[in-house]
């Protein structure tokens, strides 16, 4: 069995959409369950969950309240409540291709050496595509599309699956541990790095194989408010702060490497600014510079 777990905070607008995509899954209903974790939401999340459970008695669905605020707490609660051999983490503002669970389940079943799986995350704009939109910043909106071919992550430069589309063999957590609750989003605080942190721990365990597959698709919703400069600023500051915490937890060498990487990223950002300037696409270049500045502020000064 595979567990599909959703940790949700104040996303009543999107919950029906993701739950409906789970209802449409092509995988045999006896082979998956849904674990919905309410991460202390102020709205009617429980009502939506209970209505879905009542309307779909053929599905295995459980509802849980996690009062410790934070996405990592919510995900860890999902791990605790899961009864599947495998688990996939689904964002509350995303939805799945109809064959998603079938794809993930079969990949695990076909290769017993696979510890975790990542795949593509495509964007679903609700309205206007922002003028600054470009492949270098689309990851801020949840986009992840590194390849049309499968590969082993350990053969790359330590890339890792993204949170909207990451699945694990449950035994991984017994060895690598759960999500670090110091990292990740907490309420409206747009921090991160908890996914990078857990995969770095997995990579250090030599017998754990993490693969990318191109055909288990997730679609991430992008409302207008997520395309504003203020949202990007909050997310960048949170990312910078989280990266500092993650690197400090790993030790001085890791922190030093992260400092060096920040300088390299600044060089790349300036190059891209000039490229977009010559193309007459200043909005794209300017947002890249602004994003880099905000990340650096969060990393250096640990600003919220």
Short mmCIF file of N, CA and C in Angstrom, two decimals, residues 135-212:
data_model
loop_
_atom_site.label_atom_id
_atom_site.label_comp_id
_atom_site.label_asym_id
_atom_site.label_seq_id
_atom_site.Cartn_x
_atom_site.Cartn_y
_atom_site.Cartn_z
N UNK A 135 12.69 30.63 -16.30
CA UNK A 135 13.05 29.30 -15.82
C UNK A 135 13.98 29.32 -14.61
N UNK A 136 14.61 30.44 -14.35
CA UNK A 136 15.53 30.52 -13.22
C UNK A 136 14.81 30.83 -11.91
N UNK A 137 13.61 31.38 -12.00
CA UNK A 137 12.85 31.72 -10.80
C UNK A 137 11.56 30.92 -10.67
N UNK A 138 11.21 30.15 -11.68
CA UNK A 138 9.94 29.41 -11.62
C UNK A 138 9.87 28.43 -10.46
N UNK A 139 11.04 28.01 -9.97
CA UNK A 139 11.04 27.10 -8.82
C UNK A 139 10.41 27.76 -7.60
N UNK A 140 10.41 29.10 -7.55
CA UNK A 140 9.77 29.81 -6.45
C UNK A 140 8.26 29.57 -6.45
N UNK A 141 7.73 29.25 -7.61
CA UNK A 141 6.30 28.99 -7.74
C UNK A 141 5.98 27.50 -7.67
N UNK A 142 7.02 26.69 -7.48
CA UNK A 142 6.83 25.25 -7.35
C UNK A 142 7.27 24.44 -8.54
N UNK A 143 7.70 25.09 -9.64
CA UNK A 143 8.06 24.39 -10.87
C UNK A 143 9.32 23.55 -10.69
N UNK A 144 9.30 22.35 -11.27
CA UNK A 144 10.48 21.48 -11.24
C UNK A 144 10.39 20.53 -12.43
N UNK A 145 11.25 20.71 -13.41
CA UNK A 145 11.21 19.92 -14.64
C UNK A 145 12.63 19.74 -15.16
N UNK A 146 13.45 18.93 -14.47
CA UNK A 146 14.87 18.84 -14.82
C UNK A 146 15.19 17.96 -16.02
N UNK A 147 14.31 17.03 -16.41
CA UNK A 147 14.68 16.09 -17.46
C UNK A 147 13.46 15.35 -18.00
N UNK A 148 13.57 14.90 -19.24
CA UNK A 148 12.56 14.02 -19.81
C UNK A 148 12.98 12.56 -19.74
N UNK A 149 14.12 12.32 -19.10
CA UNK A 149 14.65 10.96 -18.95
C UNK A 149 14.85 10.65 -17.47
N UNK A 150 14.69 9.38 -17.08
CA UNK A 150 14.94 9.01 -15.68
C UNK A 150 16.43 9.05 -15.36
N UNK A 151 16.75 9.28 -14.10
CA UNK A 151 18.15 9.24 -13.68
C UNK A 151 18.23 9.02 -12.17
N UNK A 152 19.43 8.69 -11.73
CA UNK A 152 19.73 8.50 -10.31
C UNK A 152 20.26 9.82 -9.76
N UNK A 153 19.64 10.32 -8.71
CA UNK A 153 20.05 11.61 -8.16
C UNK A 153 21.50 11.61 -7.67
N UNK A 154 21.98 10.48 -7.22
CA UNK A 154 23.36 10.44 -6.71
C UNK A 154 24.38 10.63 -7.84
N UNK A 155 23.91 10.50 -9.09
CA UNK A 155 24.80 10.75 -10.21
C UNK A 155 24.81 12.21 -10.62
N UNK A 156 24.05 13.04 -9.92
CA UNK A 156 23.99 14.47 -10.23
C UNK A 156 24.77 15.25 -9.17
N UNK A 157 24.74 16.55 -9.30
CA UNK A 157 25.43 17.40 -8.33
C UNK A 157 24.54 17.63 -7.11
N UNK A 158 24.18 16.51 -6.48
CA UNK A 158 23.41 16.56 -5.24
C UNK A 158 22.06 17.26 -5.40
N UNK A 159 21.48 17.16 -6.56
CA UNK A 159 20.11 17.63 -6.73
C UNK A 159 19.20 16.72 -5.91
N UNK A 160 17.95 17.10 -5.77
CA UNK A 160 17.05 16.33 -4.93
C UNK A 160 15.60 16.57 -5.35
N UNK A 161 14.69 15.61 -5.08
CA UNK A 161 13.28 15.82 -5.39
C UNK A 161 12.71 17.00 -4.63
N UNK A 162 11.70 17.64 -5.21
CA UNK A 162 11.07 18.79 -4.55
C UNK A 162 9.84 18.35 -3.78
N UNK A 163 9.46 19.18 -2.81
CA UNK A 163 8.45 18.79 -1.84
C UNK A 163 7.08 18.49 -2.39
N UNK A 164 6.72 19.11 -3.51
CA UNK A 164 5.40 18.86 -4.08
C UNK A 164 5.31 17.52 -4.79
N UNK A 165 6.46 16.88 -4.98
CA UNK A 165 6.46 15.59 -5.69
C UNK A 165 7.63 14.75 -5.18
N UNK A 166 7.50 14.26 -3.97
CA UNK A 166 8.53 13.40 -3.40
C UNK A 166 7.86 12.23 -2.68
N UNK A 167 8.39 11.05 -2.90
CA UNK A 167 7.83 9.83 -2.35
C UNK A 167 8.95 8.99 -1.75
N UNK A 168 8.62 8.24 -0.71
CA UNK A 168 9.63 7.50 0.03
C UNK A 168 9.15 6.09 0.36
N UNK A 169 10.11 5.18 0.44
CA UNK A 169 9.86 3.91 1.10
C UNK A 169 9.83 4.21 2.60
N UNK A 170 8.85 3.74 3.32
CA UNK A 170 8.69 4.12 4.73
C UNK A 170 9.91 3.77 5.58
N UNK A 171 10.62 2.73 5.21
CA UNK A 171 11.79 2.31 5.99
C UNK A 171 12.90 3.36 5.99
N UNK A 172 12.84 4.31 5.03
CA UNK A 172 13.85 5.37 4.96
C UNK A 172 13.92 6.15 6.27
N UNK A 173 12.76 6.44 6.84
CA UNK A 173 12.72 7.30 8.02
C UNK A 173 13.29 6.63 9.26
N UNK A 174 13.33 5.32 9.26
CA UNK A 174 13.94 4.60 10.38
C UNK A 174 15.44 4.80 10.38
N UNK A 175 16.01 5.01 9.21
CA UNK A 175 17.47 5.17 9.08
C UNK A 175 17.90 6.62 9.01
N UNK A 176 17.21 7.40 8.17
CA UNK A 176 17.61 8.79 7.94
C UNK A 176 16.96 9.78 8.90
N UNK A 177 15.90 9.35 9.59
CA UNK A 177 15.19 10.25 10.48
C UNK A 177 14.07 10.99 9.77
N UNK A 178 13.28 11.73 10.54
CA UNK A 178 12.14 12.47 10.01
C UNK A 178 12.58 13.85 9.53
N UNK A 179 11.60 14.68 9.14
CA UNK A 179 11.88 16.04 8.72
C UNK A 179 12.31 16.89 9.92
N UNK A 180 13.29 17.74 9.70
CA UNK A 180 13.82 18.62 10.75
C UNK A 180 12.80 19.73 11.03
N UNK A 181 12.26 19.74 12.25
CA UNK A 181 11.20 20.70 12.58
C UNK A 181 11.73 22.12 12.77
N UNK A 182 13.06 22.31 12.78
CA UNK A 182 13.62 23.66 12.78
C UNK A 182 13.46 24.31 11.41
N UNK A 183 13.27 23.49 10.39
CA UNK A 183 13.21 23.96 9.02
C UNK A 183 11.80 23.84 8.46
N UNK A 184 11.56 24.50 7.32
CA UNK A 184 10.26 24.40 6.67
C UNK A 184 9.32 25.52 7.09
N UNK A 185 8.22 25.61 6.39
CA UNK A 185 7.25 26.67 6.65
C UNK A 185 6.54 26.47 7.98
N UNK A 186 6.25 27.59 8.60
CA UNK A 186 5.47 27.59 9.83
C UNK A 186 4.42 28.68 9.72
N UNK A 187 3.18 28.27 9.50
CA UNK A 187 2.12 29.24 9.30
C UNK A 187 2.37 30.05 8.04
N UNK A 188 2.47 31.37 8.19
CA UNK A 188 2.72 32.24 7.05
C UNK A 188 4.19 32.57 6.85
N UNK A 189 5.08 31.96 7.65
CA UNK A 189 6.52 32.14 7.51
C UNK A 189 7.01 31.24 6.39
N UNK A 190 7.51 31.84 5.30
CA UNK A 190 7.85 31.07 4.10
C UNK A 190 9.29 30.57 4.14
N UNK A 191 9.65 29.83 5.17
CA UNK A 191 10.97 29.23 5.26
C UNK A 191 10.99 27.94 4.44
N UNK A 192 12.15 27.29 4.40
CA UNK A 192 12.26 26.08 3.59
C UNK A 192 13.44 25.23 4.04
N UNK A 193 14.06 24.55 3.07
CA UNK A 193 15.28 23.73 3.23
C UNK A 193 15.06 22.39 3.91
N UNK A 194 13.85 22.10 4.39
CA UNK A 194 13.64 20.82 5.07
C UNK A 194 13.74 19.64 4.10
N UNK A 195 13.38 19.86 2.84
CA UNK A 195 13.48 18.79 1.85
C UNK A 195 14.94 18.54 1.48
N UNK A 196 15.67 19.61 1.23
CA UNK A 196 17.10 19.48 0.93
C UNK A 196 17.81 18.78 2.09
N UNK A 197 17.45 19.14 3.30
CA UNK A 197 18.08 18.57 4.49
C UNK A 197 17.88 17.06 4.57
N UNK A 198 16.65 16.60 4.37
CA UNK A 198 16.41 15.16 4.52
C UNK A 198 17.06 14.37 3.39
N UNK A 199 17.11 14.94 2.18
CA UNK A 199 17.76 14.21 1.10
C UNK A 199 19.28 14.20 1.25
N UNK A 200 19.86 15.25 1.81
CA UNK A 200 21.29 15.22 2.09
C UNK A 200 21.62 14.13 3.10
N UNK A 201 20.73 13.94 4.06
CA UNK A 201 20.93 12.84 5.03
C UNK A 201 20.81 11.48 4.35
N UNK A 202 19.86 11.36 3.44
CA UNK A 202 19.69 10.10 2.71
C UNK A 202 20.90 9.81 1.84
N UNK A 203 21.44 10.83 1.17
CA UNK A 203 22.59 10.64 0.29
C UNK A 203 23.82 10.16 1.06
N UNK A 204 23.90 10.50 2.33
CA UNK A 204 25.06 10.07 3.12
C UNK A 204 24.97 8.60 3.52
N UNK A 205 23.81 7.99 3.30
CA UNK A 205 23.65 6.56 3.58
C UNK A 205 23.83 5.83 2.25
N UNK A 206 24.91 5.10 2.10
CA UNK A 206 25.36 4.64 0.80
C UNK A 206 24.40 3.68 0.10
N UNK A 207 23.64 2.91 0.85
CA UNK A 207 22.80 1.90 0.20
C UNK A 207 21.41 2.42 -0.16
N UNK A 208 21.20 3.73 -0.05
CA UNK A 208 19.89 4.30 -0.37
C UNK A 208 19.91 4.95 -1.75
N UNK A 209 19.01 4.51 -2.61
CA UNK A 209 18.94 4.96 -4.00
C UNK A 209 17.76 5.91 -4.17
N UNK A 210 18.03 7.08 -4.72
CA UNK A 210 16.99 8.08 -4.98
C UNK A 210 16.96 8.32 -6.49
N UNK A 211 15.78 8.19 -7.09
CA UNK A 211 15.69 8.31 -8.54
C UNK A 211 14.71 9.40 -8.96
N UNK A 212 14.95 9.94 -10.15
CA UNK A 212 14.00 10.84 -10.80
C UNK A 212 13.31 10.06 -11.91
#
